[in-house]
Every structure is written in structure tokens, then in C-alpha cells.
Short mmCIF file of C-alpha atoms in Angstrom, two decimals:
data_model
loop_
_atom_site.label_atom_id
_atom_site.label_comp_id
_atom_site.label_asym_id
_atom_site.label_seq_id
_atom_site.Cartn_x
_atom_site.Cartn_y
_atom_site.Cartn_z
CA MET A 224 -1.92 162.57 -13.71
CA SER A 225 0.93 160.61 -12.12
CA HIS A 226 3.07 158.22 -14.11
CA ALA A 227 1.80 155.36 -11.94
CA CYS A 228 -1.78 156.17 -12.93
CA GLN A 229 -0.81 156.35 -16.58
CA SER A 230 1.05 153.04 -16.36
CA ALA A 231 -1.99 151.40 -14.77
CA ARG A 232 -4.02 152.42 -17.81
CA TYR A 233 -1.30 151.14 -20.12
CA GLU A 234 -1.38 147.73 -18.46
CA ALA A 235 -5.18 147.69 -18.55
CA ALA A 236 -5.30 148.72 -22.22
CA ARG A 237 -3.12 145.75 -23.19
CA ALA A 238 -5.23 143.30 -21.21
CA ILE A 239 -8.53 144.72 -22.48
CA ALA A 240 -7.33 144.66 -26.09
CA LEU A 241 -6.44 140.98 -25.78
CA GLU A 242 -9.82 140.09 -24.28
CA ALA A 243 -11.69 142.17 -26.84
CA GLY A 244 -9.72 140.72 -29.73
CA ARG A 245 -10.40 137.16 -28.65
CA HIS A 246 -14.11 137.91 -28.44
CA ALA A 247 -13.98 139.48 -31.90
CA LEU A 248 -12.14 136.44 -33.24
CA ALA A 249 -14.91 134.15 -31.95
CA CYS A 250 -17.43 136.35 -33.78
CA PHE A 251 -15.25 136.24 -36.90
CA ALA A 252 -15.56 132.46 -36.92
CA GLN A 253 -19.37 132.87 -37.09
CA ARG A 254 -19.50 136.00 -39.23
CA GLU A 255 -22.16 134.63 -41.61
CA ARG A 256 -24.65 134.79 -38.73
CA LEU A 257 -23.95 138.40 -37.74
CA VAL A 258 -26.52 141.15 -38.14
CA VAL A 259 -25.06 143.88 -40.36
CA GLU A 260 -26.08 147.52 -40.80
CA TYR A 261 -24.91 150.17 -43.25
CA LYS A 262 -23.91 153.55 -41.78
CA GLY A 263 -22.95 155.06 -45.13
CA VAL A 264 -21.25 154.29 -48.43
CA GLN A 265 -18.83 151.39 -47.80
CA ASP A 266 -19.30 151.97 -44.06
CA VAL A 267 -20.71 148.95 -42.25
CA VAL A 268 -21.19 147.87 -38.65
CA SER A 269 -22.07 144.47 -37.27
CA ILE A 270 -23.35 143.21 -33.95
CA ALA A 271 -19.77 142.09 -33.29
CA ASP A 272 -18.54 145.72 -33.41
CA ARG A 273 -21.18 146.71 -30.86
CA GLU A 274 -20.53 143.73 -28.58
CA VAL A 275 -16.78 144.30 -28.56
CA GLU A 276 -17.15 148.01 -27.88
CA GLU A 277 -19.50 147.35 -24.98
CA LEU A 278 -17.03 144.83 -23.56
CA VAL A 279 -14.21 147.39 -23.74
CA ARG A 280 -16.38 150.15 -22.26
CA ALA A 281 -17.45 147.93 -19.38
CA ARG A 282 -13.88 146.94 -18.51
CA ILE A 283 -12.73 150.57 -18.54
CA ALA A 284 -15.70 151.74 -16.45
CA ALA A 285 -15.03 149.04 -13.86
CA GLN A 286 -11.35 149.92 -13.46
CA PHE A 287 -11.35 153.68 -14.13
CA PRO A 288 -14.88 154.96 -13.47
CA GLY A 289 -13.88 158.62 -13.75
CA ASP A 290 -12.38 158.29 -17.23
CA CYS A 291 -14.06 159.35 -20.47
CA PHE A 292 -14.81 157.12 -23.44
CA LEU A 293 -15.00 157.73 -27.19
CA GLY A 294 -15.87 154.69 -29.27
CA GLU A 295 -16.66 154.41 -32.95
CA GLU A 296 -20.03 152.76 -32.46
CA SER A 297 -21.14 155.16 -29.70
CA ALA A 298 -19.66 158.30 -31.23
CA GLY A 299 -23.02 160.01 -30.95
CA HIS A 300 -22.52 159.86 -27.19
CA ALA A 301 -18.85 160.82 -27.31
CA LEU A 302 -16.89 162.02 -24.31
CA GLU A 303 -19.16 160.46 -21.74
CA ALA A 304 -17.80 160.33 -18.19
CA THR A 305 -19.51 159.35 -14.95
CA PRO A 306 -18.18 161.02 -12.95
CA GLY A 307 -15.00 162.74 -14.09
CA ASP A 308 -13.33 165.52 -15.95
CA ALA A 309 -13.26 165.03 -19.73
CA SER A 310 -9.93 166.83 -19.93
CA ARG A 311 -8.12 164.23 -17.85
CA ALA A 312 -8.16 160.70 -19.31
CA LEU A 313 -9.99 159.80 -22.49
CA TRP A 314 -10.09 156.29 -23.96
CA ILE A 315 -10.50 156.19 -27.75
CA VAL A 316 -11.62 152.82 -29.10
CA ASP A 317 -12.29 151.19 -32.44
CA PRO A 318 -13.61 147.74 -31.51
CA ILE A 319 -13.02 146.31 -34.99
CA ASP A 320 -11.04 148.50 -37.36
CA GLY A 321 -11.52 146.95 -40.79
CA THR A 322 -15.12 145.78 -40.40
CA SER A 323 -15.58 145.24 -44.15
CA CYS A 324 -12.57 142.92 -44.20
CA PHE A 325 -13.87 141.20 -41.06
CA LEU A 326 -17.28 140.54 -42.60
CA HIS A 327 -15.84 139.26 -45.88
CA GLY A 328 -13.48 136.76 -44.30
CA MET A 329 -10.24 138.71 -44.74
CA TYR A 330 -7.68 139.03 -41.96
CA ALA A 331 -6.93 142.77 -42.15
CA TRP A 332 -8.75 143.91 -39.02
CA CYS A 333 -7.80 144.67 -35.45
CA VAL A 334 -8.79 146.16 -32.11
CA SER A 335 -7.48 149.70 -31.53
CA ILE A 336 -7.31 151.37 -28.10
CA ALA A 337 -5.69 154.72 -27.27
CA VAL A 338 -5.59 156.87 -24.16
CA VAL A 339 -5.29 160.66 -24.27
CA ILE A 340 -4.38 162.37 -20.99
CA ASP A 341 -4.65 166.13 -20.61
CA GLY A 342 -5.08 166.42 -24.37
CA GLU A 343 -1.97 164.39 -25.24
CA PRO A 344 -1.96 160.88 -26.74
CA VAL A 345 0.10 158.78 -24.34
CA ILE A 346 -0.98 155.15 -24.85
CA GLY A 347 -1.54 153.19 -28.05
CA VAL A 348 -2.51 149.52 -28.36
CA VAL A 349 -3.38 147.66 -31.56
CA TYR A 350 -4.18 143.95 -31.35
CA ASP A 351 -4.35 141.69 -34.40
CA PRO A 352 -6.10 138.52 -33.18
CA ASN A 353 -5.53 136.60 -36.40
CA ALA A 354 -1.75 136.90 -36.13
CA ASP A 355 -1.92 137.08 -32.31
CA GLU A 356 0.27 140.20 -32.43
CA LEU A 357 -0.13 142.87 -29.77
CA PHE A 358 1.45 146.21 -30.72
CA HIS A 359 1.68 148.61 -27.80
CA ALA A 360 3.39 151.81 -26.72
CA GLU A 361 3.44 154.29 -23.85
CA LYS A 362 4.77 157.82 -24.16
CA ASN A 363 8.52 157.87 -23.44
CA GLY A 364 8.45 154.10 -22.95
CA GLY A 365 9.11 152.93 -26.49
CA ALA A 366 6.97 150.78 -28.75
CA TRP A 367 6.75 147.00 -28.53
CA ILE A 368 5.20 143.91 -30.03
CA ASP A 369 4.17 140.80 -28.13
CA ALA A 370 3.96 137.92 -30.58
CA PRO A 371 4.21 134.12 -30.63
CA ALA A 372 7.72 132.75 -30.52
CA THR A 373 9.00 129.47 -31.95
CA ASN A 374 8.54 127.65 -28.63
CA ASP A 375 4.79 128.45 -28.51
CA ASP A 376 5.51 131.07 -25.88
CA PHE A 377 5.38 134.83 -26.37
CA ALA A 378 8.30 137.13 -27.01
CA ARG A 379 8.37 140.90 -26.58
CA ARG A 380 10.42 142.86 -29.09
CA ALA A 381 11.03 146.54 -29.53
CA LEU A 382 9.53 148.24 -32.58
CA GLN A 383 11.55 150.49 -34.85
CA VAL A 384 10.40 152.34 -37.94
CA SER A 385 12.00 151.57 -41.30
CA ASP A 386 15.28 153.24 -42.27
CA ALA A 387 14.08 153.76 -45.87
CA ALA A 388 15.62 156.81 -47.51
CA SER A 389 13.30 157.13 -50.50
CA ALA A 390 10.03 155.95 -52.01
CA ARG A 391 11.94 153.16 -53.75
CA ASP A 392 13.09 151.57 -50.50
CA GLY A 393 9.85 149.96 -49.37
CA VAL A 394 6.07 149.93 -49.51
CA LEU A 395 3.83 152.79 -48.38
CA GLY A 396 0.48 152.08 -46.74
CA VAL A 397 -2.43 154.22 -47.92
CA GLY A 398 -6.10 154.60 -47.15
CA ILE A 399 -9.04 156.39 -48.73
CA SER A 400 -12.73 156.74 -47.96
CA HIS A 401 -15.79 158.28 -49.55
CA ARG A 402 -15.59 161.15 -47.04
CA VAL A 403 -13.04 162.92 -49.27
CA SER A 404 -12.55 163.58 -52.96
CA SER A 405 -10.68 160.85 -54.77
CA ALA A 406 -8.99 163.13 -57.33
CA PRO A 407 -6.16 164.50 -55.13
CA PHE A 408 -5.55 161.03 -53.72
CA LEU A 409 -5.19 159.56 -57.20
CA ALA A 410 -2.82 162.39 -58.12
CA PHE A 411 -0.70 161.58 -55.07
CA VAL A 412 -0.61 157.87 -55.96
CA GLU A 413 0.47 158.70 -59.51
CA ARG A 414 3.23 160.97 -58.18
CA TRP A 415 4.39 158.25 -55.78
CA LEU A 416 4.52 155.64 -58.53
CA GLU A 417 6.47 157.97 -60.80
CA GLN A 418 9.16 158.15 -58.10
CA GLY A 419 9.50 154.38 -58.11
CA GLY A 420 7.36 153.89 -55.03
CA MET A 421 4.74 151.23 -54.36
CA PHE A 422 1.74 151.18 -52.07
CA VAL A 423 -0.74 148.85 -50.36
CA ARG A 424 -4.20 149.35 -48.90
CA ASN A 425 -5.41 146.55 -46.64
CA GLY A 426 -8.60 148.06 -45.20
CA SER A 427 -7.40 148.77 -41.65
CA GLY A 428 -5.63 152.07 -41.06
CA ALA A 429 -4.86 151.21 -37.44
CA LEU A 430 -3.14 147.99 -38.47
CA MET A 431 -1.10 149.70 -41.19
CA LEU A 432 0.04 152.35 -38.71
CA ALA A 433 1.18 149.49 -36.47
CA TYR A 434 3.03 148.01 -39.46
CA THR A 435 4.68 151.40 -39.98
CA ALA A 436 5.85 151.37 -36.36
CA ALA A 437 7.21 147.86 -36.92
CA GLY A 438 9.13 148.89 -40.05
CA ARG A 439 7.07 146.63 -42.30
CA LEU A 440 5.77 149.70 -44.15
CA ILE A 441 7.88 152.80 -44.74
CA GLY A 442 4.93 155.03 -43.92
CA TYR A 443 1.20 155.53 -44.00
CA TYR A 444 -1.01 158.19 -45.53
CA GLU A 445 -4.76 158.73 -45.45
CA PRO A 446 -6.46 162.06 -46.20
CA HIS A 447 -9.05 161.65 -43.46
CA MET A 448 -9.28 159.32 -40.47
CA HIS A 449 -11.43 159.40 -37.38
CA ALA A 450 -9.72 159.55 -34.00
CA TRP A 451 -10.67 155.98 -33.12
CA ASP A 452 -8.85 154.72 -36.22
CA ALA A 453 -5.75 156.86 -35.86
CA VAL A 454 -4.65 157.82 -32.36
CA ALA A 455 -3.36 154.45 -31.13
CA GLY A 456 -1.28 154.01 -34.27
CA ILE A 457 0.11 157.52 -34.00
CA VAL A 458 1.44 156.74 -30.51
CA LEU A 459 2.99 153.53 -31.83
CA VAL A 460 4.74 155.29 -34.71
CA THR A 461 6.14 158.16 -32.65
CA GLU A 462 7.39 155.84 -29.90
CA ALA A 463 9.02 153.66 -32.57
CA GLY A 464 11.07 156.63 -33.76
CA GLY A 465 8.79 157.88 -36.53
CA ARG A 466 7.15 161.20 -37.31
CA THR A 467 3.48 162.05 -37.73
CA ASN A 468 1.47 165.17 -38.43
CA ALA A 469 -0.38 166.88 -35.57
CA PHE A 470 -3.56 164.86 -35.85
CA LEU A 471 -5.40 166.52 -32.96
CA ASP A 472 -4.98 170.03 -34.40
CA ASP A 473 -8.04 171.75 -35.89
CA ASP A 474 -10.41 169.74 -33.67
CA GLY A 475 -9.08 166.46 -34.98
CA LEU A 476 -10.48 164.59 -31.98
CA ALA A 477 -14.06 165.40 -32.93
CA ARG A 478 -13.80 165.93 -36.68
CA GLY A 479 -10.95 163.66 -37.71
CA ASN A 480 -7.97 164.72 -39.76
CA ALA A 481 -5.40 163.61 -42.29
CA VAL A 482 -2.77 161.14 -41.11
CA ILE A 483 0.81 161.22 -42.36
CA ALA A 484 3.28 158.87 -40.69
CA ALA A 485 6.76 157.79 -41.74
CA ASN A 486 10.32 157.43 -40.62
CA PRO A 487 12.17 160.76 -40.21
CA ARG A 488 14.23 160.25 -43.38
CA ILE A 489 11.27 160.29 -45.77
CA TYR A 490 8.62 162.15 -43.77
CA GLY A 491 9.51 165.54 -45.25
CA ASP A 492 9.41 164.28 -48.84
CA LEU A 493 6.16 162.41 -48.23
CA ASN A 494 4.57 165.50 -46.72
CA ALA A 495 5.78 167.61 -49.66
CA ASP A 496 4.28 165.16 -52.16
CA ILE A 497 0.96 165.30 -50.33
CA ALA A 498 1.03 169.10 -50.23
CA ALA A 499 1.80 169.20 -53.95
CA THR A 500 -1.36 167.21 -54.64
CA ALA A 501 -3.49 169.57 -52.54
CA PHE A 502 -4.27 167.38 -49.57
CA LEU A 503 -2.34 169.13 -46.83
CA ALA A 504 -0.40 172.38 -46.61
CA ALA A 505 3.34 171.91 -46.26
#
């Protein structure tokens, strides 16, 4: 695929994320009225998730009808394309990452959109409607944030991962779900605390990966994430100068995988700590 075609998708992803996020924010203001379903333990979906995903799918289909689509709420119909080649351009979407926070009136949720072309993640967009912050990156184009400036206009700034040299130099983002055993995760947290580190879990892995790209967190670790939660943030982190594990290995697109992301100075130590607590081989 040509760079012009990739850039067209990058521009579209930013615009679609903004529209989707504003729709989600309107739903957030009326969240008490939303119909809610439970997909599993601590795994909820609302009518807002479905509406936002359908909005995103419709915009993509209108502009790029040959592209494929993988969304959290339609994962049972993953990799649909009409017409097209599933190996070419795949959009990966979480319409509201952090649905539990969304439904309980907390602000840790976002819209996450990634594009994988020829099997490689090349575009990542995470939009936080509550803060009106749009994190976005294109392969070899750097990572950026569009956010309100003091004059009520918007400013675009480059993102750069933290320069932390040890666990003591900042806060690590973490995530955990009932899809994995809690024992190794708790062992990792204990090990991290013993080194003088601190951690935070806010309920949205995509948003904490964006914070890692922005240098607000020194890294992020979760033993299992789905592709729609992870891929956009992985593009952001790598384009902001960070390191991540190879998420798409071992059929990560379909099955999910662990996510380890950090600046290059601490990535090796973080990975070693995780390996020592039996989550991931070094």
C-alpha cells in the first residue's frame, strides 16, 4: 500500500475518533438510561459501545470499502471485508475502552482506533473526550497529541516517552482481568514495590498506553489484552521512542497477548521482572 493511501487512513482515523468520542461523551452524560449487558465477570457492554462501534464501522466502510474491520463488540464477526483482501488494511477498534469506568461516572475511558497494513501496525489513535486529548501516531511519523491550549484553540505537541532510569523514577501503569491468574500478577506487583516502584490502574489500558507514550507513566504492563485494547497504544509508544513486546506474535491478533511497554532505559528490567514472576519468558 502506498504511503499516500496509508496517510489517508491516518487522517480519517483521527477524524473518526473525534466524532466517535463526541458521540460517546453525549451518551456518558445520559449513562443512567443506557441498557447494559454482562459479557463475563467484570466485563460489561452498553448500548453506547454498540452505537459508537457502528458509527466507526460506517465511516470506515464509506471511505475505505475494501478494508477489513475488527471491533470489540462485533468480534464474533471479526475480519469482515466487503470486498477486499484481509491481509491488506485492517481497522481495529474499541469504541469505549474502559466501559466499567464509563458506566460508573469515572473519566478513565477512551476511543481506540488502530490500522494494521500487511500485518504491521502502522496507525494508532486514542481519543479521550473528557480531557479533549487526541493521541495519534503514524509509523515513521512520530507520535503527537492534539489538546486544548490556553487560548481555547488546539495545540499539537510531539509525544516522548519518559526518561526514567529505574522503578523509583515514576509510576507504572498496570492492568489485570479475570482472564488470567492473579497470583503471578500479585507477585510482580510485590517485586515492583520492593524496588521502590509505584503503580496505578485506571481501568483503560488504551489510555494508559497513551499516557506511557506521553511520558506521564514510565511504562505499562498487562498480562493479557485483546487487540482492540492494545494495538493503537503500541503504535503510540513505539513512535514516541518507547519499546514494546511483539504483541501480534503467537496469533495475538485473534487471541490477545501480554503487553509490556516502557522507555528503552527500563524496558529490559521491567521485562526481566515479569519473566521472574512467570508471566512472560525473557
